[in-house]
Amino acid sequence: MVKVTVWNEYRHEKKDEAVAKVYPKGIHSQIASFLTEAGIDTTTATLDEPEHGLTEAVLAETDVLIWWGHIAHQEVSDEIVNRVQKRVLEGMGLIVLHSGHMSKIFMKLMGTSCDLKWREAEEKERLWVIDPSPPIADGIGEYIDLDVEEMYGEHFDVPNPDELIFVGWYEGGNVFRSGMTYKRGSGKIFYFQPGHETYPTYYNKDIQKVIINGVKWAEPTKRNYPVYGHSKALEEIKPK
Amino acid sequence: MVKVTVWNEYRHEKKDEAVAKVYPKGIHSQIASFLTEAGIDTTTATLDEPEHGLTEAVLAETDVLIWWGHIAHQEVSDEIVNRVQKRVLEGMGLIVLHSGHMSKIFMKLMGTSCDLKWREAEEKERLWVIDPSPPIADGIGEYIDLDVEEMYGEHFDVPNPDELIFVGWYEGGNVFRSGMTYKRGSGKIFYFQPGHETYPTYYNKDIQKVIINGVKWAEPTKRNYPVYGHSKALEEIKPK
Amino acid sequence: MVKVTVWNEYRHEKKDEAVAKVYPKGIHSQIASFLTEAGIDTTTATLDEPEHGLTEAVLAETDVLIWWGHIAHQEVSDEIVNRVQKRVLEGMGLIVLHSGHMSKIFMKLMGTSCDLKWREAEEKERLWVIDPSPPIADGIGEYIDLDVEEMYGEHFDVPNPDELIFVGWYEGGNVFRSGMTYKRGSGKIFYFQPGHETYPTYYNKDIQKVIINGVKWAEPTKRNYPVYGHSKALEEIKPK
Amino acid sequence: MVKVTVWNEYRHEKKDEAVAKVYPKGIHSQIASFLTEAGIDTTTATLDEPEHGLTEAVLAETDVLIWWGHIAHQEVSDEIVNRVQKRVLEGMGLIVLHSGHMSKIFMKLMGTSCDLKWREAEEKERLWVIDPSPPIADGIGEYIDLDVEEMYGEHFDVPNPDELIFVGWYEGGNVFRSGMTYKRGSGKIFYFQPGHETYPTYYNKDIQKVIINGVKWAEPTKRNYPVYGHSKALEEIKPK
């Protein structure tokens, strides 16, 4: 069975009443809750735990890591970021949510600024399914409507994705590539835009379904990590 | 007219007689020489110059940067690497040659280990054109034969490219994605595998043609760098 | 110099006064007019000419073909469609505009239904530039605003493009991949959504710039068409 | 449980003794045999059955269709080809094997000539895994060695794939993109090159594993087929 660790910086919830009201036990607990209900073996980790809760032992046991961060990206230690990147390249899945777009780990894996336009304006978002075949959109209708969500707008400075699954339409006139997948090394990465801390996005059943689908999709294959370095000839080389 | 800076770590040539014999004035001078002959405005820069020859002023004037490095990747300062990355995201083209696959700048832009298999065994390589339409393969036949080249073999740990233009066949039984393009931010990147320091690869007319084509392809478009950050609504948002 | 043929079914303009008012000499003439002004060698062809104006001789001389059709897709003969496809695979560029999405030639090259949602409702469209590096968006700002355009909405049943350059935002709540490029054989294809027959879209300077850029991008490279079929061994094969 | 139909033109086996010796009950029976052993619900269909064994009822019950054809591509009726294409666009998976590259159904879905170089010369092929993360390569080592296989060589005239999973190295000096995936409509397509009729390729355990993985990957998601056509506004459109 796939093993998930939900990582959250868990700061907004402690100091902002509006956020605490929506996620009293933290965003990570709410995500872990619907994953557990879906029968997925889920634990959580947060920034202020030793090694941010992401010890070698924890990562070795993690098939898919979910990442939510925002105001404290710079407090994540480079050592842990390198450790997570290594595990992703070895095959661990990674789901980056919302403001995680500027987390150190996502920027490191993308190689770009990961910058975008944004606006908090209580506006409607409609996430259209652009690619009907990937398992990540399994069971989702033509679109998902969110009454309010933070606007994230193009241009989003990330590499062209392997799959573009959702495009967001915003009331205020912007669009955004809201669901995209990438492969890096042996690992699968899914970026999914919804989830502003003051809105109840992770209680939405469709949003939950997409994240559950994402976990299943990102599960590592049973392959050995590729062998690099000096390599003997497999065929005879003629003297020149 | 497109302005090119050819960067070379320029170490092999100074201490290894076999390399000095092939490239007496350095790999960068040979590359600059055929680019200049092709009418391209070309200068060079090397590791041991102040700021590795890549000052803000030099980069501001560079449309396309060509990169050759190998034994001294770690001596390139992080500050200069960040400066080059910023310029690529703003639109400067980047052509990474051969062992530049593990340069700091390429690894930073790819987000992966960029590792591969390798072998120096005086073996033949044949570079097949896999995609006949990109301008980078303009004027090239069905393949390019190199009597001897260092083997670089799969798996090559890089993101899926935007375009796969060449696949290398090696006498010793390996294959390699030898010519690939990427877009990062507003910049275009071309990785091209041939060019081991002890072989006269950069005297080969077809290899020269591919690099000249690459320079023209990687030239920046005349666009403003995208605007990021807080953004006002373009359409009216209804009170919820 | 690149040679363009602008093909138009030229039926709406003859029987619908509202269209004739916008395009008195036909959509093809308006497109040819701004291409010619831009210094491009341009001719036109229409459905009711012999061989639809697309004789072997005309196509042999055409570097880039532009296609506008709508109500008479089924009147285009299969023989001409096969002829055009053959030329695209050999390297001729193809720009398919607006309702050309369901032309025989586009459907044949895509292999899918090319179906979509649509609505004529006098609504605003905003075309966001999603990929800032391709030459097709050269000189365009962050987006193009069209006061009125026909809504084309996702899901658009086409293969994943090689490049997604524009995404359209519609007042009525939809999104659309409005500018996409494909490579088929040695030919480059650009689909560009704006251009409903009752709106003055092809008088818009930004729309004109995109089509001019598209023509330059789609120009064939100077390569031989690849050789297929039985092929002798290039290396010795050992008896088994 | 996923339901597979293995389609084979089943002509070589009846008239060529060398083929009959390798596949006495037909290629389809051998493929069905290892799929059944893997617990997959498998049936077969062949060219000479009524409607080529691909009635509406059969296709409606098929989750993944496997296709092997060679000398009788032209005998497959266009009506059946259209029927299969429709089902693929609606979500049915399709695995095209070896010489199926020039079957009507594959050419129709690709939109290109699907042509390639070929040679029957009793030569070795080594299929390198190029992309280590897709489930199709699950359980496969760094490469698969085939003592003898027909050479299929680049340039292979197909669209750029969504995933390039295998690249074949041939003793005679060629390379080939031997395993590629595509999405068309709601359906997933996997082209896999090995399987010349005179060689025992489909008895190879790794080749079998790849095809079994391919079947699981190509299984349709539980989505409704997208809705196309006229579509009402989801948001208010202001009078212009």
Short mmCIF file of C-alpha atoms in Angstrom, two decimals, chain A:
data_model
loop_
_atom_site.label_atom_id
_atom_site.label_comp_id
_atom_site.label_asym_id
_atom_site.label_seq_id
_atom_site.Cartn_x
_atom_site.Cartn_y
_atom_site.Cartn_z
CA MET A 1 0.00 0.00 0.00
CA VAL A 2 1.21 3.47 -0.92
CA LYS A 3 2.66 5.44 2.04
CA VAL A 4 2.14 9.18 2.10
CA THR A 5 3.76 11.89 4.21
CA VAL A 6 1.90 15.23 4.24
CA TRP A 7 4.30 18.08 4.95
CA ASN A 8 3.03 21.49 6.04
CA GLU A 9 4.97 24.50 7.26
CA TYR A 10 2.12 24.93 9.80
CA ARG A 11 2.61 28.59 10.64
CA HIS A 12 -0.44 30.43 9.28
CA GLU A 13 -2.71 28.20 11.36
CA LYS A 14 -0.89 29.11 14.59
CA LYS A 15 -0.89 32.87 14.23
CA ASP A 16 -3.79 33.80 11.98
CA GLU A 17 -7.23 33.30 13.46
CA ALA A 18 -8.96 33.30 10.08
CA VAL A 19 -6.80 30.36 9.01
CA ALA A 20 -7.15 28.53 12.33
CA LYS A 21 -10.92 28.70 11.93
CA VAL A 22 -10.76 26.90 8.60
CA TYR A 23 -7.99 24.44 9.54
CA PRO A 24 -8.00 24.16 13.36
CA LYS A 25 -5.55 21.22 13.35
CA GLY A 26 -3.53 22.51 10.43
CA ILE A 27 -3.81 22.02 6.68
CA HIS A 28 -1.74 18.82 6.93
CA SER A 29 -4.25 17.23 9.29
CA GLN A 30 -7.14 17.95 6.98
CA ILE A 31 -5.29 16.49 3.98
CA ALA A 32 -4.15 13.47 6.02
CA SER A 33 -7.73 13.00 7.15
CA PHE A 34 -9.27 12.54 3.71
CA LEU A 35 -6.35 10.44 2.51
CA THR A 36 -6.72 8.13 5.51
CA GLU A 37 -10.45 7.85 4.87
CA ALA A 38 -9.56 6.80 1.31
CA GLY A 39 -7.55 3.91 2.79
CA ILE A 40 -4.13 5.46 2.19
CA ASP A 41 -1.42 4.98 4.84
CA THR A 42 -0.73 8.61 5.77
CA THR A 43 1.47 10.44 8.28
CA THR A 44 2.35 14.12 8.64
CA ALA A 45 5.46 16.23 9.18
CA THR A 46 5.89 19.95 9.84
CA LEU A 47 8.57 22.61 9.64
CA ASP A 48 9.18 23.01 13.37
CA GLU A 49 9.82 19.32 14.06
CA PRO A 50 13.48 18.20 14.19
CA GLU A 51 14.80 17.95 10.62
CA HIS A 52 11.40 19.38 9.65
CA GLY A 53 10.02 15.90 10.32
CA LEU A 54 11.78 14.65 7.19
CA THR A 55 14.54 12.41 8.55
CA GLU A 56 16.30 9.92 6.30
CA ALA A 57 14.19 7.22 7.94
CA VAL A 58 10.91 9.02 7.27
CA LEU A 59 11.77 9.70 3.62
CA ALA A 60 12.97 6.13 3.09
CA GLU A 61 9.49 4.97 4.11
CA THR A 62 7.64 7.60 2.07
CA ASP A 63 6.27 6.69 -1.37
CA VAL A 64 4.64 10.06 -2.01
CA LEU A 65 5.36 13.36 -0.27
CA ILE A 66 2.76 16.15 -0.29
CA TRP A 67 4.09 19.69 0.24
CA TRP A 68 2.27 22.81 1.48
CA GLY A 69 4.35 25.88 2.39
CA HIS A 70 4.09 29.65 2.03
CA ILE A 71 5.54 32.22 4.43
CA ALA A 72 8.51 30.20 5.68
CA HIS A 73 10.04 28.75 2.50
CA GLN A 74 13.41 30.24 3.49
CA GLU A 75 13.42 28.47 6.84
CA VAL A 76 13.55 25.05 5.20
CA SER A 77 17.18 23.94 5.43
CA ASP A 78 19.10 23.32 2.23
CA GLU A 79 20.24 19.97 3.58
CA ILE A 80 16.67 18.71 3.87
CA VAL A 81 15.83 20.11 0.44
CA ASN A 82 18.74 18.21 -1.09
CA ARG A 83 17.63 15.06 0.73
CA VAL A 84 14.11 15.36 -0.64
CA GLN A 85 15.38 16.05 -4.17
CA LYS A 86 17.59 12.94 -4.02
CA ARG A 87 14.61 10.82 -2.97
CA VAL A 88 12.45 12.26 -5.77
CA LEU A 89 15.13 11.44 -8.36
CA GLU A 90 15.24 7.92 -6.90
CA GLY A 91 11.52 7.54 -7.42
CA MET A 92 9.53 9.09 -4.55
CA GLY A 93 6.43 10.90 -5.78
CA LEU A 94 5.94 14.59 -4.92
CA ILE A 95 2.69 16.57 -4.88
CA VAL A 96 3.23 20.31 -4.54
CA LEU A 97 0.16 22.29 -3.52
CA HIS A 98 -0.74 25.95 -4.05
CA SER A 99 1.89 28.34 -2.59
CA GLY A 100 4.40 25.48 -2.58
CA HIS A 101 5.15 26.76 -6.10
CA MET A 102 7.92 28.88 -4.55
CA SER A 103 9.17 26.30 -2.07
CA LYS A 104 12.88 25.56 -2.29
CA ILE A 105 12.22 21.96 -3.31
CA PHE A 106 9.90 22.85 -6.21
CA MET A 107 12.18 25.62 -7.50
CA LYS A 108 15.16 23.27 -7.30
CA LEU A 109 13.38 20.57 -9.28
CA MET A 110 12.03 23.00 -11.89
CA GLY A 111 15.18 25.11 -12.43
CA THR A 112 13.14 28.26 -13.01
CA SER A 113 11.89 31.16 -10.86
CA CYS A 114 8.43 29.52 -10.48
CA ASP A 115 7.07 33.06 -10.21
CA LEU A 116 3.50 34.03 -11.17
CA LYS A 117 0.83 36.70 -10.78
CA TRP A 118 -1.43 36.56 -7.72
CA ARG A 119 -4.41 38.33 -6.16
CA GLU A 120 -6.56 37.72 -3.06
CA ALA A 121 -9.91 39.09 -4.11
CA GLU A 122 -12.60 36.61 -3.09
CA GLU A 123 -13.03 35.61 -6.69
CA LYS A 124 -14.40 32.53 -8.38
CA GLU A 125 -12.16 29.94 -10.04
CA ARG A 126 -13.24 27.26 -12.48
CA LEU A 127 -10.73 24.48 -13.14
CA TRP A 128 -11.30 23.02 -16.59
CA VAL A 129 -10.09 19.49 -17.37
CA ILE A 130 -7.85 19.95 -20.41
CA ASP A 131 -6.62 16.39 -20.79
CA PRO A 132 -9.34 13.79 -20.29
CA SER A 133 -7.20 10.66 -20.18
CA PRO A 134 -4.79 10.89 -17.20
CA PRO A 135 -5.78 9.00 -14.04
CA ILE A 136 -5.41 12.24 -12.04
CA ALA A 137 -8.72 13.50 -13.50
CA ASP A 138 -10.48 10.17 -12.91
CA GLY A 139 -14.05 10.69 -11.76
CA ILE A 140 -13.96 14.47 -12.26
CA GLY A 141 -16.59 16.12 -14.49
CA GLU A 142 -15.82 18.75 -17.12
CA TYR A 143 -14.65 21.24 -14.52
CA ILE A 144 -14.41 21.98 -10.80
CA ASP A 145 -15.97 25.21 -9.53
CA LEU A 146 -14.50 26.93 -6.49
CA ASP A 147 -16.59 29.83 -5.14
CA VAL A 148 -13.50 31.60 -3.89
CA GLU A 149 -9.84 30.93 -4.46
CA GLU A 150 -6.70 33.05 -4.60
CA MET A 151 -5.92 34.05 -8.19
CA TYR A 152 -2.69 32.60 -9.55
CA GLY A 153 -2.09 33.94 -13.06
CA GLU A 154 0.11 33.42 -16.10
CA HIS A 155 2.79 33.68 -17.02
CA PHE A 156 3.79 30.91 -14.55
CA ASP A 157 7.54 30.51 -14.91
CA VAL A 158 7.91 26.73 -14.94
CA PRO A 159 9.15 24.31 -17.61
CA ASN A 160 6.61 22.98 -20.08
CA PRO A 161 4.89 20.16 -18.25
CA ASP A 162 4.69 16.55 -19.39
CA GLU A 163 0.92 16.78 -18.97
CA LEU A 164 -1.34 19.81 -18.64
CA ILE A 165 -4.42 18.48 -16.86
CA PHE A 166 -6.25 21.57 -15.52
CA VAL A 167 -6.46 25.19 -16.65
CA GLY A 168 -8.01 27.65 -14.21
CA TRP A 169 -10.43 30.41 -15.31
CA TYR A 170 -10.66 33.36 -12.92
CA GLU A 171 -13.51 35.82 -12.54
CA GLY A 172 -11.02 38.70 -12.56
CA GLY A 173 -9.85 37.90 -16.09
CA ASN A 174 -6.81 35.61 -15.67
CA VAL A 175 -5.96 32.03 -16.58
CA PHE A 176 -3.51 29.58 -14.98
CA ARG A 177 -2.11 26.13 -15.67
CA SER A 178 -3.57 24.74 -12.45
CA GLY A 179 -2.67 21.05 -12.69
CA MET A 180 0.53 19.85 -14.30
CA THR A 181 2.72 16.78 -14.10
CA TYR A 182 6.48 16.43 -14.46
CA LYS A 183 8.93 13.56 -14.30
CA ARG A 184 12.32 14.17 -12.74
CA GLY A 185 14.74 11.23 -12.49
CA SER A 186 12.64 8.22 -11.49
CA GLY A 187 10.12 10.38 -9.62
CA LYS A 188 6.74 11.77 -10.60
CA ILE A 189 5.71 15.31 -9.64
CA PHE A 190 2.22 16.83 -9.64
CA TYR A 191 1.68 20.54 -9.11
CA PHE A 192 -1.91 21.43 -8.14
CA GLN A 193 -2.80 25.08 -7.60
CA PRO A 194 -5.92 25.22 -5.35
CA GLY A 195 -5.58 25.60 -1.58
CA HIS A 196 -5.34 29.14 -0.23
CA GLU A 197 -5.09 28.98 3.57
CA THR A 198 -8.15 31.13 4.30
CA TYR A 199 -10.52 29.16 2.06
CA PRO A 200 -11.99 25.70 2.75
CA THR A 201 -10.57 24.24 -0.47
CA TYR A 202 -9.33 20.98 1.04
CA TYR A 203 -12.86 20.16 2.22
CA ASN A 204 -14.08 20.17 -1.41
CA LYS A 205 -14.78 16.59 -2.51
CA ASP A 206 -13.49 17.07 -6.06
CA ILE A 207 -10.26 18.65 -4.85
CA GLN A 208 -9.84 15.72 -2.47
CA LYS A 209 -10.46 13.25 -5.31
CA VAL A 210 -7.78 14.90 -7.45
CA ILE A 211 -5.22 14.70 -4.63
CA ILE A 212 -6.10 11.06 -3.93
CA ASN A 213 -5.76 10.29 -7.66
CA GLY A 214 -2.45 12.17 -7.65
CA VAL A 215 -1.10 10.03 -4.83
CA LYS A 216 -1.95 6.84 -6.71
CA TRP A 217 -0.43 8.17 -9.93
CA ALA A 218 2.78 9.33 -8.23
CA GLU A 219 3.47 5.99 -6.52
CA PRO A 220 6.97 4.79 -7.53
CA THR A 221 7.35 1.93 -9.98
CA LYS A 222 9.25 -1.14 -8.83
CA ARG A 223 12.46 -0.33 -10.66
CA ASN A 224 16.07 -0.09 -9.60
CA TYR A 225 17.51 3.40 -9.67
CA PRO A 226 19.53 3.71 -12.91
CA VAL A 227 23.29 3.05 -12.81
CA TYR A 228 25.53 5.96 -13.81
CA GLY A 229 29.28 6.43 -14.29
CA HIS A 230 31.95 4.47 -16.11
CA SER A 231 30.46 1.66 -18.16
CA LYS A 232 32.16 -1.18 -20.05
CA ALA A 233 31.42 -1.77 -23.72
CA LEU A 234 28.60 -4.24 -24.39
CA GLU A 235 29.83 -4.86 -27.95
CA GLU A 236 33.29 -5.27 -29.41
CA ILE A 237 35.00 -2.01 -30.43
CA LYS A 238 37.33 -2.29 -33.42
CA PRO A 239 40.82 -0.86 -33.11
CA LYS A 240 41.05 2.41 -35.08
#
